[in-house]
Amino acid sequence: MSTPTTAVIVVAAGSGTRLGRPEPKAFVQVAGSSILKHALDTIFSLRDAAQVIVVAPAAMLDAARTIAAQAAGSAGAYVTVVAGGDTRQSSVAAGMAVLDPGVATVLVHDAARAFTPVAQFESVIAAVAETGGGVIPGLAVADTIKQTDWTGRVESTLDRSVLVAVQTPQGFPRMLLEESYAASTQDQTDDAAVFTAAGHPVSVVDGDERAFKITTPWDLRKAEVLVGPLATPTGNTRVGTGIDVHAFDEARPLWLGGVYWPDEPGLAGHSDGDAVCHAICDALLSAAGLGDIGSRFGTADSRFIEAHGDIFIRETLELVHGAGFSVGNVAVQVVSNRPKVAPRRVELERVLTQLIGAPVSVSATTTDGLGFTGRGEGVTAIATALLSS
Ligand code: CTP
Ligand code: MG
């Protein structure tokens, strides 16, 4: 076995007080698997081998070993399971105590962030190698944040443009993290706080909405809705395909993927020309065997003049649900020179996922200068939908 230079410590020793279940949080089931199993499955899809350290409640070590062995499969030799402590920080310390000698980079991850995409792990690993410091994934704060006094009275409004909501995995050079933990005198809620308290630098990489922490019963349900239909397809499973093309029209505003794009040329069409939403509708209708958008929502229908994509998607979902199907997931690809999708990809996925009530992934490509998309004449969108009944 090659000796890994990276370790992932998965802290799963909390009791999950706020979730309020009899079993510790990491052992609660979501769509047929425990939270811990979901978290570990992602880690075993990392590109390079890593030492995987699971920190579990002392009373649950056997159960944790069984779950870890299932997730590891043939990679069982990379796994160590240890008992955690009373605080998250002491649980991380217990994990650090069993690091292999060859490990140079340590990632610490909350098992409760069970649906963190593997890309988030890879970008943290890459950024630790690049910066030589600590790295944390973060999301811009969407809510307005107030500072209050101890009675709850509002004192001030904080500048949210400088605030970041922090997730895991958090990555660190091993030596500096060990030194920081050894020097720590205060209980902190994350590892970056221990690291910065010791005077070491930490930088932020892009987080992902899917890395939310399952904390409350609402979060648990949200996790089930997001992965449920995919993890447990019941009955019939059907796929469908949809393609839509619209030409650019400089005189119109651009709506694509259900969101507005300022300063971009719009798309021509009877509706708002949102090729992404229309391709998704066609994929959903095709999977359900319900025809296509042209035959369902004709241009003669005045309800659809200038209509935004979400209207078509809602109407389509009504038809699809009415025919007894639920949506497993949708994948859509934008083929175009502009707009640049990457900076808003996460936002698009969030908006469309909320609209459809199932995971939607968005990707984009250009055509190397070839064809009408290469000449910048318009946008193509290609979608695939999975339904189950
Ligand atoms: N954790 C841990 N050891 C502890 C406390 C927390 O390993 N003594 C882990 C949890 O298992 C979780 C992560 O740290 O994966 C983040 O903690 P949190 O979401 O607060 O989980 P719990 O402490 O279990 O939940 P609660 O605070 O609601 O009791
Ligand atoms: Mg806690």
Short mmCIF file of C-alpha atoms and ligand atoms in Angstrom, two decimals:
data_model
loop_
_atom_site.label_atom_id
_atom_site.label_comp_id
_atom_site.label_asym_id
_atom_site.label_seq_id
_atom_site.Cartn_x
_atom_site.Cartn_y
_atom_site.Cartn_z
CA MET A 1 0.00 0.00 0.00
CA SER A 2 1.32 3.46 -0.90
CA THR A 3 1.66 5.67 2.16
CA PRO A 4 -0.64 8.67 1.81
CA THR A 5 0.64 12.18 2.45
CA THR A 6 -2.87 13.50 3.15
CA ALA A 7 -5.20 12.53 5.99
CA VAL A 8 -8.88 13.32 6.42
CA ILE A 9 -10.11 13.38 10.01
CA VAL A 10 -13.90 12.92 9.98
CA VAL A 11 -15.33 14.10 13.29
CA ALA A 12 -18.49 12.16 14.06
CA ALA A 13 -18.42 11.97 17.87
CA GLY A 14 -21.11 14.55 18.62
CA SER A 15 -24.46 13.57 20.09
CA GLY A 16 -26.61 15.74 17.84
CA THR A 17 -28.54 17.47 20.63
CA ARG A 18 -30.27 19.86 18.23
CA LEU A 19 -31.36 17.02 15.97
CA GLY A 20 -33.00 15.40 18.98
CA ARG A 21 -32.74 11.76 17.91
CA PRO A 22 -31.94 8.88 20.27
CA GLU A 23 -28.88 7.80 18.27
CA PRO A 24 -25.82 10.08 17.81
CA LYS A 25 -26.18 12.31 14.75
CA ALA A 26 -23.65 10.56 12.49
CA PHE A 27 -25.64 7.32 12.82
CA VAL A 28 -28.99 8.81 11.80
CA GLN A 29 -30.22 7.51 8.44
CA VAL A 30 -30.73 9.71 5.37
CA ALA A 31 -32.20 7.99 2.30
CA GLY A 32 -31.10 4.51 3.33
CA SER A 33 -27.59 5.23 4.65
CA SER A 34 -26.18 6.80 7.80
CA ILE A 35 -24.90 10.38 7.73
CA LEU A 36 -21.42 8.98 8.41
CA LYS A 37 -21.64 6.58 5.44
CA HIS A 38 -22.67 9.39 3.08
CA ALA A 39 -19.73 11.53 4.30
CA LEU A 40 -17.24 8.66 3.91
CA ASP A 41 -18.48 7.58 0.45
CA THR A 42 -17.43 10.98 -0.91
CA ILE A 43 -14.01 10.79 0.73
CA PHE A 44 -13.31 7.42 -0.89
CA SER A 45 -13.82 9.03 -4.29
CA LEU A 46 -10.84 11.38 -3.77
CA ARG A 47 -8.33 11.31 -6.61
CA ASP A 48 -5.34 10.36 -4.42
CA ALA A 49 -5.21 7.94 -1.50
CA ALA A 50 -5.65 9.45 1.95
CA GLN A 51 -5.52 8.15 5.50
CA VAL A 52 -9.13 8.31 6.70
CA ILE A 53 -9.58 8.76 10.44
CA VAL A 54 -13.12 8.42 11.80
CA VAL A 55 -13.68 9.92 15.25
CA ALA A 56 -16.81 8.32 16.75
CA PRO A 57 -18.56 8.33 20.14
CA ALA A 58 -16.86 5.84 22.50
CA ALA A 59 -20.09 3.81 22.76
CA MET A 60 -20.40 3.54 18.97
CA LEU A 61 -16.93 2.35 17.96
CA ASP A 62 -18.13 -1.02 16.63
CA ALA A 63 -20.93 0.55 14.61
CA ALA A 64 -18.48 3.15 13.24
CA ARG A 65 -16.01 0.40 12.26
CA THR A 66 -18.72 -1.46 10.35
CA ILE A 67 -19.81 1.68 8.48
CA ALA A 68 -16.20 2.67 7.72
CA ALA A 69 -15.43 -0.83 6.41
CA GLN A 70 -18.47 -0.70 4.13
CA ALA A 71 -17.50 2.72 2.78
CA ALA A 72 -13.83 1.77 2.36
CA GLY A 73 -14.38 -1.53 0.53
CA SER A 74 -11.00 -2.67 -0.76
CA ALA A 75 -9.36 0.43 0.78
CA GLY A 76 -10.03 -0.77 4.36
CA ALA A 77 -6.34 -0.55 5.28
CA TYR A 78 -6.47 3.24 4.94
CA VAL A 79 -9.05 3.60 7.75
CA THR A 80 -8.55 4.16 11.47
CA VAL A 81 -11.48 4.54 13.88
CA VAL A 82 -10.94 6.21 17.27
CA ALA A 83 -13.10 7.47 20.14
CA GLY A 84 -13.79 11.22 20.39
CA GLY A 85 -14.06 13.58 23.33
CA ASP A 86 -16.61 15.86 24.96
CA THR A 87 -15.96 18.78 22.62
CA ARG A 88 -15.38 18.97 18.89
CA GLN A 89 -11.87 20.23 19.56
CA SER A 90 -11.00 17.26 21.77
CA SER A 91 -12.43 14.92 19.11
CA VAL A 92 -10.15 16.49 16.47
CA ALA A 93 -7.21 16.10 18.86
CA ALA A 94 -8.05 12.39 19.28
CA GLY A 95 -7.97 12.03 15.50
CA MET A 96 -4.66 13.85 15.21
CA ALA A 97 -3.10 11.48 17.72
CA VAL A 98 -3.33 8.60 15.21
CA LEU A 99 -2.00 10.36 12.10
CA ASP A 100 0.36 8.16 10.05
CA PRO A 101 4.01 9.30 10.11
CA GLY A 102 4.02 10.11 6.37
CA VAL A 103 1.06 12.52 6.52
CA ALA A 104 1.98 16.13 5.69
CA THR A 105 -1.48 17.66 5.06
CA VAL A 106 -4.45 17.24 7.38
CA LEU A 107 -8.08 17.89 6.48
CA VAL A 108 -10.66 18.07 9.23
CA HIS A 109 -14.24 17.43 8.16
CA ASP A 110 -17.60 17.39 9.96
CA ALA A 111 -19.43 14.13 9.27
CA ALA A 112 -22.56 16.25 9.62
CA ARG A 113 -21.67 17.96 6.31
CA ALA A 114 -22.45 14.65 4.66
CA PHE A 115 -23.16 15.96 1.16
CA THR A 116 -20.05 18.06 0.64
CA PRO A 117 -18.97 17.54 -2.99
CA VAL A 118 -15.61 15.83 -3.52
CA ALA A 119 -14.49 18.88 -5.54
CA GLN A 120 -14.50 20.87 -2.30
CA PHE A 121 -12.02 18.42 -0.75
CA GLU A 122 -9.82 18.55 -3.85
CA SER A 123 -9.77 22.36 -3.92
CA VAL A 124 -8.84 22.55 -0.21
CA ILE A 125 -6.02 20.01 -0.71
CA ALA A 126 -4.72 21.94 -3.74
CA ALA A 127 -4.88 25.30 -1.92
CA VAL A 128 -2.95 23.98 1.12
CA ALA A 129 -0.21 22.77 -1.26
CA GLU A 130 -0.20 26.14 -3.01
CA THR A 131 -0.29 28.47 0.03
CA GLY A 132 1.49 26.43 2.69
CA GLY A 133 -1.09 27.81 5.17
CA GLY A 134 -4.52 26.87 6.44
CA VAL A 135 -7.44 26.75 3.98
CA ILE A 136 -11.17 26.87 4.69
CA PRO A 137 -14.16 26.72 2.34
CA GLY A 138 -16.56 29.63 2.77
CA LEU A 139 -19.72 31.09 1.32
CA ALA A 140 -20.64 34.76 1.04
CA VAL A 141 -23.23 35.66 3.69
CA ALA A 142 -26.65 36.27 2.15
CA ASP A 143 -28.50 37.41 5.29
CA THR A 144 -28.07 40.80 6.92
CA ILE A 145 -26.21 40.21 10.19
CA LYS A 146 -26.89 42.26 13.33
CA GLN A 147 -24.85 42.59 16.46
CA THR A 148 -26.95 42.55 19.64
CA ASP A 149 -26.26 43.11 23.32
CA TRP A 150 -26.94 40.39 25.89
CA THR A 151 -30.63 41.35 26.14
CA GLY A 152 -31.10 40.80 22.39
CA ARG A 153 -31.29 44.51 21.57
CA VAL A 154 -29.78 45.37 18.20
CA GLU A 155 -26.59 47.39 18.49
CA SER A 156 -25.32 47.52 14.92
CA THR A 157 -25.51 46.07 11.42
CA LEU A 158 -22.32 44.35 10.33
CA ASP A 159 -20.84 44.81 6.85
CA ARG A 160 -21.75 41.45 5.34
CA SER A 161 -19.48 41.98 2.30
CA VAL A 162 -16.51 41.14 4.52
CA LEU A 163 -18.18 38.14 6.20
CA VAL A 164 -17.85 34.51 5.17
CA ALA A 165 -19.88 31.52 6.40
CA VAL A 166 -17.35 28.77 6.99
CA GLN A 167 -17.66 25.08 6.13
CA THR A 168 -15.42 22.02 6.16
CA PRO A 169 -13.15 20.28 5.19
CA GLN A 170 -10.58 22.66 6.61
CA GLY A 171 -7.03 21.87 5.51
CA PHE A 172 -3.69 22.54 7.19
CA PRO A 173 -0.02 21.64 7.00
CA ARG A 174 0.30 18.93 9.66
CA MET A 175 3.22 20.41 11.63
CA LEU A 176 1.56 23.81 12.03
CA LEU A 177 -1.77 22.25 13.02
CA GLU A 178 -0.14 20.02 15.64
CA GLU A 179 1.76 22.98 17.03
CA SER A 180 -1.47 25.06 17.12
CA TYR A 181 -3.40 22.35 18.95
CA ALA A 182 -0.57 21.91 21.45
CA ALA A 183 -0.59 25.68 22.14
CA SER A 184 -4.40 26.02 22.32
CA THR A 185 -5.77 27.27 25.63
CA GLN A 186 -9.37 27.98 24.61
CA ASP A 187 -12.16 25.83 23.19
CA GLN A 188 -12.86 26.93 19.60
CA THR A 189 -15.69 25.96 17.25
CA ASP A 190 -13.47 25.30 14.26
CA ASP A 191 -9.90 24.31 13.51
CA ALA A 192 -9.08 27.51 11.65
CA ALA A 193 -9.72 29.41 14.90
CA VAL A 194 -7.17 27.19 16.71
CA PHE A 195 -4.74 27.72 13.83
CA THR A 196 -5.10 31.52 13.64
CA ALA A 197 -4.89 31.79 17.46
CA ALA A 198 -1.37 30.34 17.08
CA GLY A 199 -0.56 33.10 14.59
CA HIS A 200 -0.77 31.11 11.34
CA PRO A 201 -2.44 32.37 8.15
CA VAL A 202 -5.71 30.96 6.81
CA SER A 203 -7.22 31.63 3.40
CA VAL A 204 -10.70 30.97 2.01
CA VAL A 205 -11.69 28.96 -1.08
CA ASP A 206 -15.20 28.73 -2.53
CA GLY A 207 -17.60 26.61 -0.48
CA ASP A 208 -20.73 24.92 -1.80
CA GLU A 209 -24.36 25.05 -0.64
CA ARG A 210 -24.41 21.25 -0.61
CA ALA A 211 -21.84 21.26 2.20
CA PHE A 212 -24.47 22.53 4.69
CA LYS A 213 -24.26 21.04 8.19
CA ILE A 214 -27.14 18.77 9.16
CA THR A 215 -28.03 20.32 12.50
CA THR A 216 -31.81 20.46 12.94
CA PRO A 217 -34.71 18.17 11.97
CA TRP A 218 -35.37 20.60 9.09
CA ASP A 219 -31.82 20.06 7.79
CA LEU A 220 -32.33 16.30 7.95
CA ARG A 221 -35.45 16.56 5.81
CA LYS A 222 -33.64 18.89 3.40
CA ALA A 223 -30.89 16.27 3.02
CA GLU A 224 -33.51 13.59 2.32
CA VAL A 225 -35.20 15.70 -0.32
CA LEU A 226 -31.87 16.45 -1.99
CA VAL A 227 -30.59 12.88 -2.17
CA GLY A 228 -33.63 10.75 -1.48
CA PRO A 229 -34.94 10.08 -4.96
CA LEU A 230 -31.43 9.41 -6.25
CA ALA A 231 -30.36 7.10 -3.45
CA THR A 232 -33.52 5.06 -3.39
CA PRO A 233 -35.09 4.89 -6.83
CA THR A 234 -38.36 3.09 -6.44
CA GLY A 235 -40.44 1.48 -9.16
CA ASN A 236 -39.78 2.72 -12.65
CA THR A 237 -36.79 4.89 -13.44
CA ARG A 238 -36.81 6.84 -16.70
CA VAL A 239 -34.45 9.29 -18.41
CA GLY A 240 -35.25 12.04 -20.89
CA THR A 241 -33.30 14.47 -23.07
CA GLY A 242 -33.99 18.06 -24.09
CA ILE A 243 -32.21 20.58 -26.29
CA ASP A 244 -33.06 24.24 -26.85
CA VAL A 245 -31.45 26.94 -28.97
CA HIS A 246 -32.06 30.70 -28.93
CA ALA A 247 -30.33 33.42 -30.95
CA PHE A 248 -28.89 36.48 -29.24
CA ASP A 249 -30.95 39.67 -29.43
CA GLU A 250 -28.98 42.67 -28.14
CA ALA A 251 -32.20 44.61 -27.54
CA ARG A 252 -33.48 42.19 -24.89
CA PRO A 253 -32.38 41.49 -21.29
CA LEU A 254 -30.71 38.11 -20.72
CA TRP A 255 -32.54 35.53 -18.63
CA LEU A 256 -30.80 32.16 -18.49
CA GLY A 257 -31.21 29.34 -15.96
CA GLY A 258 -34.01 31.29 -14.27
CA VAL A 259 -31.73 34.19 -13.31
CA TYR A 260 -31.12 37.66 -14.77
CA TRP A 261 -27.71 38.49 -16.28
CA PRO A 262 -27.06 42.24 -16.32
CA ASP A 263 -24.88 43.65 -19.13
CA GLU A 264 -25.26 40.55 -21.32
CA PRO A 265 -27.11 40.37 -24.67
CA GLY A 266 -30.54 38.78 -24.33
CA LEU A 267 -32.05 35.89 -26.26
CA ALA A 268 -34.75 36.11 -28.91
CA GLY A 269 -38.00 34.23 -28.44
CA HIS A 270 -41.73 34.37 -27.81
CA SER A 271 -40.95 33.91 -24.11
CA ASP A 272 -37.83 35.30 -22.40
CA GLY A 273 -35.66 32.89 -24.47
CA ASP A 274 -34.30 31.04 -21.41
CA ALA A 275 -32.78 28.07 -23.27
CA VAL A 276 -31.64 26.37 -20.03
CA CYS A 277 -35.14 26.28 -18.51
CA HIS A 278 -36.69 25.21 -21.82
CA ALA A 279 -34.19 22.37 -22.31
CA ILE A 280 -34.94 21.20 -18.75
CA CYS A 281 -38.70 21.23 -19.50
CA ASP A 282 -38.12 19.16 -22.64
CA ALA A 283 -35.97 16.66 -20.72
CA LEU A 284 -38.64 16.30 -18.01
CA LEU A 285 -41.47 15.92 -20.54
CA SER A 286 -39.42 13.46 -22.58
CA ALA A 287 -38.64 11.29 -19.55
CA ALA A 288 -42.32 11.22 -18.62
CA GLY A 289 -43.39 10.45 -22.20
CA LEU A 290 -45.46 13.64 -22.23
CA GLY A 291 -44.29 15.12 -25.53
CA ASP A 292 -42.34 18.35 -25.66
CA ILE A 293 -42.51 22.01 -24.73
CA GLY A 294 -43.69 23.07 -28.21
CA SER A 295 -46.72 20.77 -28.13
CA ARG A 296 -47.54 21.50 -24.46
CA PHE A 297 -47.08 25.27 -24.32
CA GLY A 298 -47.83 26.59 -27.82
CA THR A 299 -46.84 30.08 -28.96
CA ALA A 300 -50.57 30.76 -29.40
CA ASP A 301 -50.97 30.79 -25.61
CA SER A 302 -50.73 34.42 -24.46
CA ARG A 303 -49.74 33.30 -20.92
CA PHE A 304 -46.25 32.54 -22.26
CA ILE A 305 -45.49 35.86 -24.00
CA GLU A 306 -42.29 37.14 -22.35
CA ALA A 307 -42.78 34.42 -19.70
CA HIS A 308 -39.79 33.56 -17.54
CA GLY A 309 -38.33 30.06 -17.43
CA ASP A 310 -39.64 29.30 -13.95
CA ILE A 311 -43.22 29.50 -15.25
CA PHE A 312 -42.53 26.80 -17.84
CA ILE A 313 -40.75 24.65 -15.27
CA ARG A 314 -43.61 24.93 -12.75
CA GLU A 315 -46.19 24.02 -15.39
CA THR A 316 -44.02 21.14 -16.60
CA LEU A 317 -43.57 19.81 -13.06
CA GLU A 318 -47.33 19.84 -12.60
CA LEU A 319 -47.71 17.64 -15.66
CA VAL A 320 -44.85 15.35 -14.63
CA HIS A 321 -46.10 14.97 -11.05
CA GLY A 322 -49.65 14.53 -12.36
CA ALA A 323 -48.44 11.58 -14.40
CA GLY A 324 -47.13 9.95 -11.21
CA PHE A 325 -43.42 10.77 -11.52
CA SER A 326 -40.99 12.40 -9.12
CA VAL A 327 -37.77 13.98 -10.30
CA GLY A 328 -34.52 12.21 -9.34
CA ASN A 329 -32.12 14.77 -10.75
CA VAL A 330 -31.50 17.01 -13.73
CA ALA A 331 -28.20 17.80 -15.48
CA VAL A 332 -27.98 20.69 -17.91
CA GLN A 333 -25.10 21.93 -20.06
CA VAL A 334 -24.86 25.40 -21.60
CA VAL A 335 -23.05 25.49 -24.96
CA SER A 336 -22.07 29.10 -25.66
CA ASN A 337 -19.26 31.67 -25.60
CA ARG A 338 -21.19 33.87 -23.20
CA PRO A 339 -22.35 34.51 -20.60
CA LYS A 340 -19.52 32.97 -18.55
CA VAL A 341 -21.37 30.42 -16.43
CA ALA A 342 -18.58 29.41 -14.01
CA PRO A 343 -18.78 32.44 -11.66
CA ARG A 344 -22.55 31.89 -11.16
CA ARG A 345 -22.71 28.11 -11.49
CA VAL A 346 -23.35 27.47 -7.77
CA GLU A 347 -26.09 30.12 -7.72
CA LEU A 348 -27.73 28.63 -10.84
CA GLU A 349 -27.66 25.16 -9.30
CA ARG A 350 -29.23 26.49 -6.10
CA VAL A 351 -32.00 28.38 -7.91
CA LEU A 352 -32.85 25.46 -10.20
CA THR A 353 -32.57 22.87 -7.41
CA GLN A 354 -35.05 24.86 -5.34
CA LEU A 355 -37.37 25.30 -8.29
CA ILE A 356 -37.38 21.62 -9.25
CA GLY A 357 -37.13 20.13 -5.75
CA ALA A 358 -34.35 17.75 -6.83
CA PRO A 359 -30.62 18.18 -7.46
CA VAL A 360 -29.83 20.13 -10.64
CA SER A 361 -26.24 20.27 -11.86
CA VAL A 362 -25.14 22.91 -14.35
CA SER A 363 -22.09 22.73 -16.61
CA ALA A 364 -20.92 24.79 -19.59
CA THR A 365 -18.69 24.52 -22.62
CA THR A 366 -17.70 26.44 -25.74
CA THR A 367 -17.36 24.85 -29.17
CA ASP A 368 -13.81 25.90 -29.92
CA GLY A 369 -15.00 28.68 -32.25
CA LEU A 370 -17.01 26.28 -34.42
CA GLY A 371 -20.64 26.55 -35.48
CA PHE A 372 -23.22 29.18 -34.51
CA THR A 373 -22.32 29.03 -30.82
CA GLY A 374 -18.65 29.42 -31.75
CA ARG A 375 -19.50 32.52 -33.83
CA GLY A 376 -21.38 33.94 -30.84
CA GLU A 377 -24.78 33.91 -32.55
CA GLY A 378 -26.71 32.17 -29.82
CA VAL A 379 -26.94 29.73 -26.92
CA THR A 380 -27.65 26.00 -26.88
CA ALA A 381 -28.69 24.14 -23.73
CA ILE A 382 -28.78 20.36 -23.41
CA ALA A 383 -30.54 18.73 -20.46
CA THR A 384 -31.02 15.23 -19.10
CA ALA A 385 -33.63 14.38 -16.48
CA LEU A 386 -34.10 11.27 -14.36
CA LEU A 387 -37.60 10.49 -13.13
CA SER A 388 -38.97 7.71 -10.99
CA SER A 389 -42.51 6.54 -10.39
N1 CTP B 1 -18.28 16.53 17.04
C1 CTP B 1 -17.39 15.63 17.57
N2 CTP B 1 -17.19 15.57 18.91
C2 CTP B 1 -17.88 16.38 19.74
C3 CTP B 1 -18.81 17.31 19.22
C4 CTP B 1 -18.99 17.38 17.85
O1 CTP B 1 -16.77 14.85 16.83
N3 CTP B 1 -17.68 16.27 21.04
C5 CTP B 1 -18.52 16.54 15.59
C6 CTP B 1 -19.97 16.19 15.23
O2 CTP B 1 -20.13 14.78 15.20
C7 CTP B 1 -20.19 16.86 13.91
C8 CTP B 1 -19.21 18.03 13.93
O3 CTP B 1 -18.34 17.83 15.04
O4 CTP B 1 -19.90 16.01 12.79
C9 CTP B 1 -19.93 19.36 14.02
O5 CTP B 1 -20.62 19.46 15.26
P1 CTP B 1 -22.19 19.68 15.44
O6 CTP B 1 -22.83 19.82 14.13
O7 CTP B 1 -22.37 20.72 16.49
O8 CTP B 1 -22.65 18.22 15.96
P2 CTP B 1 -23.15 17.81 17.40
O9 CTP B 1 -22.30 18.42 18.44
O10 CTP B 1 -23.30 16.34 17.37
O11 CTP B 1 -24.62 18.46 17.41
P3 CTP B 1 -25.27 19.37 18.57
O12 CTP B 1 -24.35 20.57 18.72
O13 CTP B 1 -26.63 19.72 18.03
O14 CTP B 1 -25.31 18.52 19.80
MG MG B 2 -22.16 20.66 18.67
#
